[in-house]
Short mmCIF file of C-alpha atoms and ligand atoms in Angstrom, two decimals:
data_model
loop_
_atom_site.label_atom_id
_atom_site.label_comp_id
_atom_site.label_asym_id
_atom_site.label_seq_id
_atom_site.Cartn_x
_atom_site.Cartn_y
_atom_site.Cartn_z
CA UNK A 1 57.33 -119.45 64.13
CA UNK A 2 54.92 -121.90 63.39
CA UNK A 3 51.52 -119.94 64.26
CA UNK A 4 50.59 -119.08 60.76
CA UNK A 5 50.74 -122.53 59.41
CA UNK A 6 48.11 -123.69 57.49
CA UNK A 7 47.23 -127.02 59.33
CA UNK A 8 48.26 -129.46 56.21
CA UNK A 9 51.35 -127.59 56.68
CA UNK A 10 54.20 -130.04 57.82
CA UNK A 11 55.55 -128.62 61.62
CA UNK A 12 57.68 -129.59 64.42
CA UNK A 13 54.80 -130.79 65.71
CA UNK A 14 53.89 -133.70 63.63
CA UNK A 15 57.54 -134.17 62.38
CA UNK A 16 58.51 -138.20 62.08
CA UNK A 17 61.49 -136.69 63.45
CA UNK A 18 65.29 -138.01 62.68
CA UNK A 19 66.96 -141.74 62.36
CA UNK A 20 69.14 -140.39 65.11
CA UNK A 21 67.76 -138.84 68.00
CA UNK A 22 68.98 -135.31 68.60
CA UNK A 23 67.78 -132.88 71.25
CA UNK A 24 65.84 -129.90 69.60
CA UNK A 25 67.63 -126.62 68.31
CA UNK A 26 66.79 -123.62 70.81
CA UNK A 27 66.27 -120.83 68.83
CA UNK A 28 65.54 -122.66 65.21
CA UNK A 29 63.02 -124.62 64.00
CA UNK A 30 63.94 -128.66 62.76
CA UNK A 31 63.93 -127.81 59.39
CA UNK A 32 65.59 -124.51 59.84
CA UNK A 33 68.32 -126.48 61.51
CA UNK A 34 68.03 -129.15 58.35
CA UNK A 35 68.87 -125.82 55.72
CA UNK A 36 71.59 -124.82 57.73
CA UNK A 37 73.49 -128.48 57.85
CA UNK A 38 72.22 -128.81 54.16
CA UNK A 39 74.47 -125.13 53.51
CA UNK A 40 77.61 -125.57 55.19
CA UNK A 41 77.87 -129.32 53.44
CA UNK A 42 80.94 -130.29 51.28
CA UNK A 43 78.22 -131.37 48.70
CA UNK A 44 76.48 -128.06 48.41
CA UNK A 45 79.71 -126.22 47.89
CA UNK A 46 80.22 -128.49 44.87
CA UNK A 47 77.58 -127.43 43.41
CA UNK A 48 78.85 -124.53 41.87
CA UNK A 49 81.48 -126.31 39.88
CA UNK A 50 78.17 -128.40 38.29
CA UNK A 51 76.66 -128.06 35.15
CA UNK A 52 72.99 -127.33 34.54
CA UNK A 53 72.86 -127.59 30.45
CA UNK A 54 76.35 -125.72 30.17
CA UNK A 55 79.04 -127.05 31.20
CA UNK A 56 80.73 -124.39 33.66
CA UNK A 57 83.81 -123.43 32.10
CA UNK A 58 81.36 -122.33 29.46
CA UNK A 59 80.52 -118.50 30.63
CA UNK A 60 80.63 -117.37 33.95
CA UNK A 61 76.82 -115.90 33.19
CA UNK A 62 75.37 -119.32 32.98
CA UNK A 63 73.53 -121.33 35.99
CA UNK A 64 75.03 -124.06 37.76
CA UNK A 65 73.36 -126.10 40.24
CA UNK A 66 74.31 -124.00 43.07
CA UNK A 67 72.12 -120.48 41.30
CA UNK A 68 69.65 -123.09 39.83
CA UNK A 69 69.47 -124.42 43.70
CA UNK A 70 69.11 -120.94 44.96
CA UNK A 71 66.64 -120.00 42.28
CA UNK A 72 64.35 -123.25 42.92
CA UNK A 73 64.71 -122.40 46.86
CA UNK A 74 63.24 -118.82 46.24
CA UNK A 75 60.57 -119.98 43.84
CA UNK A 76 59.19 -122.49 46.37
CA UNK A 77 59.88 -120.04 49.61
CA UNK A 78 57.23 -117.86 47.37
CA UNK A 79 54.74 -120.49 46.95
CA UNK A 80 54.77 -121.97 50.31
CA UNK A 81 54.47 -118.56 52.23
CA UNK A 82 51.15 -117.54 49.52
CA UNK A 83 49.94 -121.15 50.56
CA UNK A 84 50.72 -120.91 54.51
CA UNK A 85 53.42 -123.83 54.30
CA UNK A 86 56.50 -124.53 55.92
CA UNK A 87 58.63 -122.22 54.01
CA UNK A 88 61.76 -123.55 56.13
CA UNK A 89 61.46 -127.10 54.67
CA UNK A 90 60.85 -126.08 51.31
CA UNK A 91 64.11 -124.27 51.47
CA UNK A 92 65.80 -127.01 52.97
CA UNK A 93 64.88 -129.63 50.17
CA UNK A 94 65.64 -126.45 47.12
CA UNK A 95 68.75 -127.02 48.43
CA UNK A 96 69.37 -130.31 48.82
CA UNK A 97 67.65 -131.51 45.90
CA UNK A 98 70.42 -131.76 43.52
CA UNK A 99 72.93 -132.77 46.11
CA UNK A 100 73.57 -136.07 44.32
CA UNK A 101 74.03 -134.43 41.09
CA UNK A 102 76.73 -136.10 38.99
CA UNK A 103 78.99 -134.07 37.19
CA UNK A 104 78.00 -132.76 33.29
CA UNK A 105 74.43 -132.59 34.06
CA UNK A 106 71.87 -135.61 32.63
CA UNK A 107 74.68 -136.48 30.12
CA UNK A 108 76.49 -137.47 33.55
CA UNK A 109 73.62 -139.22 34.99
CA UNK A 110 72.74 -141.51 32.07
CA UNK A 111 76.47 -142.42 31.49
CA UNK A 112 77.14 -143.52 35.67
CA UNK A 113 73.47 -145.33 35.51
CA UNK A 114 74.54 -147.10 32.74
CA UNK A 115 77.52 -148.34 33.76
CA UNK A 116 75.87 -149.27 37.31
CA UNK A 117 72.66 -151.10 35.70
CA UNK A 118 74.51 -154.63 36.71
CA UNK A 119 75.01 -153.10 40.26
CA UNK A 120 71.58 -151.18 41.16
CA UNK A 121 71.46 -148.64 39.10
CA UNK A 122 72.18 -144.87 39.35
CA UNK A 123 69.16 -142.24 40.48
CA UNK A 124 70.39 -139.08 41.15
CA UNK A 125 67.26 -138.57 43.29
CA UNK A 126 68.42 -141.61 45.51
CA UNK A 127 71.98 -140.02 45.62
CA UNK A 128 71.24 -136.99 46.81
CA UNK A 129 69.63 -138.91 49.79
CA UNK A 130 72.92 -140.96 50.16
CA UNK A 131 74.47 -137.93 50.64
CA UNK A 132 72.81 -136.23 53.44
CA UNK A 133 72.06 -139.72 54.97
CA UNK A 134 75.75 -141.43 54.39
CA UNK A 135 78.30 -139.67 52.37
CA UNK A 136 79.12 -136.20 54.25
CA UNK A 137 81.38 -136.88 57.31
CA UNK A 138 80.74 -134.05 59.44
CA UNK A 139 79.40 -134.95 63.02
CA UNK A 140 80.79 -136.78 65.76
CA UNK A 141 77.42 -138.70 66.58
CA UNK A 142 76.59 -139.69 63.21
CA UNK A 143 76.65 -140.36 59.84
CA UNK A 144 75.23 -138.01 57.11
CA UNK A 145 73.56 -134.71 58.02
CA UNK A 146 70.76 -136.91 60.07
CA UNK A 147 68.32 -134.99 58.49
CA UNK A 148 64.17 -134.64 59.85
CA UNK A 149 61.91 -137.78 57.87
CA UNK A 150 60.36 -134.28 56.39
CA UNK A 151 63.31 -132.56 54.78
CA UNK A 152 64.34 -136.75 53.63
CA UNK A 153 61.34 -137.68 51.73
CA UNK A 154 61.16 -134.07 49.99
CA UNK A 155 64.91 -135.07 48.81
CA UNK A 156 63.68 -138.32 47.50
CA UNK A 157 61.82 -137.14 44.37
CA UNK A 158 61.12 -140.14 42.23
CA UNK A 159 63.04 -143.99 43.20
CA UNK A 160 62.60 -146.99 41.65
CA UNK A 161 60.37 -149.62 43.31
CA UNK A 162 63.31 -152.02 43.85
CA UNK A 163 65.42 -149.76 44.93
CA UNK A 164 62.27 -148.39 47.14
CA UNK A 165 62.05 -151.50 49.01
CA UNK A 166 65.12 -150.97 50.82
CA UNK A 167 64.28 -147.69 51.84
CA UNK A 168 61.53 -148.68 55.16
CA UNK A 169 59.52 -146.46 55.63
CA UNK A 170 61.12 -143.28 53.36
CA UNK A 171 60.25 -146.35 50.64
CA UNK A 172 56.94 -146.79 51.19
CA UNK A 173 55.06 -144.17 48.84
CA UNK A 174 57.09 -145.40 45.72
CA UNK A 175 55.16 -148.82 46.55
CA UNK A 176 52.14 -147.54 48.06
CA UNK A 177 51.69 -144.89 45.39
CA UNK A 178 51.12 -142.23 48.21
CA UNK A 179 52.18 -138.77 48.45
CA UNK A 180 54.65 -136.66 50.29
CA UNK A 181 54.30 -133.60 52.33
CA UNK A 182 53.11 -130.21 50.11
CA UNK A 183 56.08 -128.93 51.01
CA UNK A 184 57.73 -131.61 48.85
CA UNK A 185 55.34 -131.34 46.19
CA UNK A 186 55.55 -127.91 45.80
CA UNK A 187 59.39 -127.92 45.53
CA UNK A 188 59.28 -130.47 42.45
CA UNK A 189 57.57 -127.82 40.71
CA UNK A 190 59.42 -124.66 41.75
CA UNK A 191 62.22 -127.27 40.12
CA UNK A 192 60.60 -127.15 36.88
CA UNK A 193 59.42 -123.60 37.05
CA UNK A 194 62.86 -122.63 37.45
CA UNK A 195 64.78 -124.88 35.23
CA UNK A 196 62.32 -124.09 32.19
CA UNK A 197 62.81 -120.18 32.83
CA UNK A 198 66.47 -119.90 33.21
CA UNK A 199 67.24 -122.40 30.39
CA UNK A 200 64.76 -119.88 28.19
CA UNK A 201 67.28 -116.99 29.64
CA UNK A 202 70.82 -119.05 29.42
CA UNK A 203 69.40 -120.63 25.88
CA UNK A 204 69.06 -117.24 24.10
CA UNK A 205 72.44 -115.57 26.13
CA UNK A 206 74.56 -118.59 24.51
CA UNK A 207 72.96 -117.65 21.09
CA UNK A 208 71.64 -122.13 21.33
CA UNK A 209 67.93 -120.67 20.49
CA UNK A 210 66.53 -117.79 19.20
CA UNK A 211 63.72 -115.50 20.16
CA UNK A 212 61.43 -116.39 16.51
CA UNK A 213 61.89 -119.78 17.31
CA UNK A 214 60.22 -119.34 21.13
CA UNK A 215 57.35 -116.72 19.43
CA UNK A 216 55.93 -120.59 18.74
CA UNK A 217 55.79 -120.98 22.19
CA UNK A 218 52.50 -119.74 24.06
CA UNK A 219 54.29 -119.48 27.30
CA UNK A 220 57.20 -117.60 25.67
CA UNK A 221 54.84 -115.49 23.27
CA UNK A 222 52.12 -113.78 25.39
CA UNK A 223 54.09 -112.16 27.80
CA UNK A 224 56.79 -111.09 25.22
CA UNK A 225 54.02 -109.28 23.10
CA UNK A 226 52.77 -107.48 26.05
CA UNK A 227 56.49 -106.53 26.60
CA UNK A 228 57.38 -105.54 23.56
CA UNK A 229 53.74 -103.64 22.89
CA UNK A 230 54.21 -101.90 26.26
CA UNK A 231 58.15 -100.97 25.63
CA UNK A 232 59.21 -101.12 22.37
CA UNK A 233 61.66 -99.64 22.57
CA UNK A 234 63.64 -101.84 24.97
CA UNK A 235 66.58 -103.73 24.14
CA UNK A 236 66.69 -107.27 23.33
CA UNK A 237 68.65 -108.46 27.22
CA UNK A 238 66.37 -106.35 29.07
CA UNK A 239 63.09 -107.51 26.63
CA UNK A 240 64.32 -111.11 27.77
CA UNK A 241 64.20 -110.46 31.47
CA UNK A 242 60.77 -108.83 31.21
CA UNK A 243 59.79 -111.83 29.69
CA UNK A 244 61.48 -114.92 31.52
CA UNK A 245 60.35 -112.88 35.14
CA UNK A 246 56.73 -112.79 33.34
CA UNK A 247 57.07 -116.32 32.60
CA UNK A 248 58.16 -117.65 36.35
CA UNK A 249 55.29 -115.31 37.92
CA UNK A 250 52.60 -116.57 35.52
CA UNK A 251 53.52 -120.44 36.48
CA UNK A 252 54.02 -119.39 40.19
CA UNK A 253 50.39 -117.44 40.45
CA UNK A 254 48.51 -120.35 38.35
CA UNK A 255 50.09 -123.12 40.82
CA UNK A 256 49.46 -121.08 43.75
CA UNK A 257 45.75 -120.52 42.98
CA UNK A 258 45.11 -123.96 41.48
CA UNK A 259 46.89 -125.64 44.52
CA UNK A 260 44.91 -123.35 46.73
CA UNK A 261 41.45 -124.35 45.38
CA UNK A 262 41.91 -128.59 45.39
CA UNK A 263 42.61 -128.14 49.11
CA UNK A 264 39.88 -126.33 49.74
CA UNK A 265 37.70 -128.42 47.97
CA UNK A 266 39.42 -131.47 49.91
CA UNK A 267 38.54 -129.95 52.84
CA UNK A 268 42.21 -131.48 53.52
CA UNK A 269 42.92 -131.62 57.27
CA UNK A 270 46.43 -132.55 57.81
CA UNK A 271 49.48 -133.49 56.56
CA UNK A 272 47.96 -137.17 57.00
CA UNK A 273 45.74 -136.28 54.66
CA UNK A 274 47.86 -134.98 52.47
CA UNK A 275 50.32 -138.29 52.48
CA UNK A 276 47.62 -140.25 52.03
CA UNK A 277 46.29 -138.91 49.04
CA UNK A 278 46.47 -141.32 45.58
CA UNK A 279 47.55 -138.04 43.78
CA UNK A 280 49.15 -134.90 44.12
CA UNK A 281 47.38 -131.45 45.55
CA UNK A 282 50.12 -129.18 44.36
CA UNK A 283 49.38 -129.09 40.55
CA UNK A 284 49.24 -125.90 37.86
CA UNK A 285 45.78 -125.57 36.38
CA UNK A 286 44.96 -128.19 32.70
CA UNK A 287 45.96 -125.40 30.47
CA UNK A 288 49.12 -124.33 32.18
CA UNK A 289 50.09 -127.82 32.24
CA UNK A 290 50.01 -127.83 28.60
CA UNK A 291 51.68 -124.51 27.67
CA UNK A 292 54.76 -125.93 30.24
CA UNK A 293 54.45 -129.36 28.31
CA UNK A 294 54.65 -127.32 24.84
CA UNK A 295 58.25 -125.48 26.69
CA UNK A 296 59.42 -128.57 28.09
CA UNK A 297 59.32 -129.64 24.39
CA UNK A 298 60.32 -127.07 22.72
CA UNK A 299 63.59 -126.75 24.86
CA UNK A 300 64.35 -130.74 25.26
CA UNK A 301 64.14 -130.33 20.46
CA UNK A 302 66.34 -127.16 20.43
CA UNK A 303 68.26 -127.02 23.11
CA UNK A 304 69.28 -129.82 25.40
CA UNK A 305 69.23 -131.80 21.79
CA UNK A 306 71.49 -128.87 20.39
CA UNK A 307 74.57 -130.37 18.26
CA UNK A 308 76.89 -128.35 20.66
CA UNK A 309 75.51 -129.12 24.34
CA UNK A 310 75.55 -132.91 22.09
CA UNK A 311 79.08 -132.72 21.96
CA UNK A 312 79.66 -131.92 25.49
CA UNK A 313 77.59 -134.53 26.51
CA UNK A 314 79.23 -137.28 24.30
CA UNK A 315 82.90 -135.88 26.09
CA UNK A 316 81.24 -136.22 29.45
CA UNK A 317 80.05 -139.65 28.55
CA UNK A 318 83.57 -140.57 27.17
CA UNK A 319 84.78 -139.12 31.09
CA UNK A 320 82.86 -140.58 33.14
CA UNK A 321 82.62 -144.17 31.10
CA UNK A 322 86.74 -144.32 30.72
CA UNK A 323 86.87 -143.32 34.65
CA UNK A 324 84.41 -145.77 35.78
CA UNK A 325 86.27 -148.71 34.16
CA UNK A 326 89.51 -147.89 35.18
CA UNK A 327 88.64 -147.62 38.39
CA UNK A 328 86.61 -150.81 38.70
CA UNK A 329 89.56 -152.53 37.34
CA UNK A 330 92.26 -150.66 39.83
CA UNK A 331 90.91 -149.49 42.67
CA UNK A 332 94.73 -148.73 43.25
CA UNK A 333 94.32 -145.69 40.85
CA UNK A 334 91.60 -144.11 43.57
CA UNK A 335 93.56 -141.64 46.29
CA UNK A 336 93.84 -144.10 49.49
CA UNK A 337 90.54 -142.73 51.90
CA UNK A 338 88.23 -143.51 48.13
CA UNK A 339 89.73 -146.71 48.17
CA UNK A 340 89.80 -148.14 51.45
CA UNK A 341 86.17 -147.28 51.59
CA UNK A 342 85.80 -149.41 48.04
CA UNK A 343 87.47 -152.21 49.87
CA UNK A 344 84.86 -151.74 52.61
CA UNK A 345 82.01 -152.20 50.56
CA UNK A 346 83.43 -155.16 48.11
CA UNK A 347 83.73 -156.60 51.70
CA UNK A 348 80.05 -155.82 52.88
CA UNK A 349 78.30 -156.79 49.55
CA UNK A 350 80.84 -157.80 46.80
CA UNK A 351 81.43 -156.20 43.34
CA UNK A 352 77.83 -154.20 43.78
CA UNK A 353 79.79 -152.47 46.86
CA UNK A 354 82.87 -152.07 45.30
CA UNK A 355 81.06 -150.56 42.19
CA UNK A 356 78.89 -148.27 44.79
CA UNK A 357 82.12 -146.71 45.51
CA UNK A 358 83.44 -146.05 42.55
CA UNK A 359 80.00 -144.36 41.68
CA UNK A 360 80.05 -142.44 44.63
CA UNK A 361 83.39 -141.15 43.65
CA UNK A 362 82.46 -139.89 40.03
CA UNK A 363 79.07 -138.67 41.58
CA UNK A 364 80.74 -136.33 43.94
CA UNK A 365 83.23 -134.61 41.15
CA UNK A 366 82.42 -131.69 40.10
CA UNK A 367 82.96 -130.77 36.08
CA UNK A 368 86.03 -129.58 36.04
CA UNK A 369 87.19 -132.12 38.99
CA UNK A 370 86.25 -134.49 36.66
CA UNK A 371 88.32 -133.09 33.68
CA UNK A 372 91.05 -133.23 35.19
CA UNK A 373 91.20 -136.65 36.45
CA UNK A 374 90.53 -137.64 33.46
CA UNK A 375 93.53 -136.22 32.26
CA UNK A 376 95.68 -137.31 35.01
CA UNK A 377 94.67 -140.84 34.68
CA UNK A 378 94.89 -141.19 30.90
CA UNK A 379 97.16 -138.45 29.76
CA UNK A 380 100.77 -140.29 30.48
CA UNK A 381 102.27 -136.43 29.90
CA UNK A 382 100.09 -135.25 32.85
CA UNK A 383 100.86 -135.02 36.42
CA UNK A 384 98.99 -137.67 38.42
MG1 MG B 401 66.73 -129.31 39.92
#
């Protein structure tokens, strides 16, 4: 299983193991076993009720952060296999990564951090890692999914330094400005390989953008005039999927061979190594780096800054703002098990805990979850 590991690779071997001891799986590897508790979690379930950029009652045609999970997850299997890395813990941080998600996508995020800046803040990064390290109730001997170090720190993308510091040793490389395994690297750009591609796809299906507009875009434009120069002919869905697959595969190949080269030149010997790097050694080449900038760009002007995905936003700000107060000012208005658990925390570490709660609460919905209680907490002609 592990022979043709590279030896930066992260292993068994050299795992820093999990917070609670558990005797190894017999016929799985650790992180294999970390995918599979990651897949049958409440959480990841939930994650096909969330919004990417559209919200999901929107089309059924659209990604969610379950396909966007699955999508990221096969982007960075690729990668890691090409590079000899540990393609099981790249899939097991795919899917965890948006675990901690809010609902309504960033519009979600912004609003709960907001309302939490007296209280610590809201990182969805850091709440994915509350939820495979506190939030799922699932086994007898402990909290969480007591998931490998490994699979942990791939989870914990970015984090604040304060909120860092209360992390031990998961903390440390927000302070230290070290790196994490390749593995982890590697998955935060399979993230933004994938989100840029399928937003291009899901941006032109909802009729948001327009194909002119992306013949701007060098990363759009190339491939779609070798496409339409070798079949003209085609029509405009299937010219689009020539295109977007063209787009993934030239980001995938130029991070693959540019990754490839800086650890060769490292000479890097081990995953050591690798953590203790000051910068990254999964990176696209200069000039791809610059095309994905001039995407990134493009879509944050024209799409994700469209009037109409403005509009749901605003609503889901409206939401999750009305929700949050009401529920900070009645806990009595959570169901009893949400509650209790408020009272728990107000108990532990005062209005921050209480608060915690609440934001744990809203996190969890999904879109539509969210709707709805919405409407049965303000709507008087609603059921409750
Ligand atoms: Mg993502």
């Amino acid at each position: 299983m592990t022979s043709t590991l590279a030896r930066y690779a992260a292993s068994d071997a050299t795992s820093r193991g999990r917070r609670y001891q558990e005797a190894s799986p017999r016929h799985r590897s650790e992180y294999q076993r970390d995918r599979d508790r990651i897949i049958h979690c409440a959480a990841f379930r939930r994650l096909e009720y969330k919004t990417q950029v559209f919200v999901n009652h929107e089309g059924d045609l659209y990604r969610t952060r379950l396909t966007h999970s699955i999508e990221v997850a096969q982007v960075a299997r690729s990668i890691a296999r090409a590079l000899s890395l540990n393609e099981d813990l790249t899939e097991a941080i795919a899917l965890a990564h948006d675990l901690g998600h809010t609902p309504f996508g960033h519009a979600g995020q912004d609003a709960l951090n907001e309302k939490m800046r007296d209280y610590g803040g809201f990182e969805h990064n850091l709440q994915s890692l509350r939820v495979v390290d506190e939030l799922e109730e699932r086994y007898a001997e402990f909290p969480g999914l007591n998931l490998t170090f490994e699979s942990r720190e791939g989870i914990l993308k970015h984090c604040s330094i304060p909120n860092a510091k209360n992390l031990g040793e998961l903390g440390q490389r927000f302070i230290e400005n070290t790196q994490p395994s390749l593995e982890a690297q590697l998955t935060n750009l399979a993230d933004e390989i994938a989100y840029n591609s399928h937003d291009v796809d899901d941006g032109l299906r909802s009729g948001l953008i327009e194909i002119e507009q992306l013949q701007h875009i060098e990363l759009f434009s190339a491939p779609y005039n070798t496409v339409i120069e070798q079949y003209p002919h085609l029509n405009e869905r299937r010219t689009i999927y020539e295109v977007v697959r063209r787009i993934i595969g030239q980001q995938v190949n130029d991070l693959i061979e540019t990754t490839s080269d800086i650890l060769q030149e490292q000479q890097t010997a081990d995953i050591d190594a690798v953590r203790h790097s000051t910068k990254p050694l999964v990176m696209f080449s200069k000039r791809m780096c610059e095309m994905n900038l001039e995407l990134k760009r493009f879509l944050r002007n024209n799409l994700y800054r469209h009037y109409r995905v403005h509009r749901m936003s605003a609503k889901a700000f409206t939401i999750i703002n009305e929700l949050f107060d009401a529920f900070i000012h009645d806990i009595r208005l959570l169901p009893p098990d949400t509650a209790a658990r408020s009272r728990i925390l107000e108990n532990e570490q005062g209005i921050s805990g209480k608060a915690r709660a609440v934001a744990d609460y809203i996190a969890g919905m999904t879109d539509r979850y969210a709707i709805r209680e919405y409407q049965r907490v303000f709507h008087p002609l609603e059921p409750t």
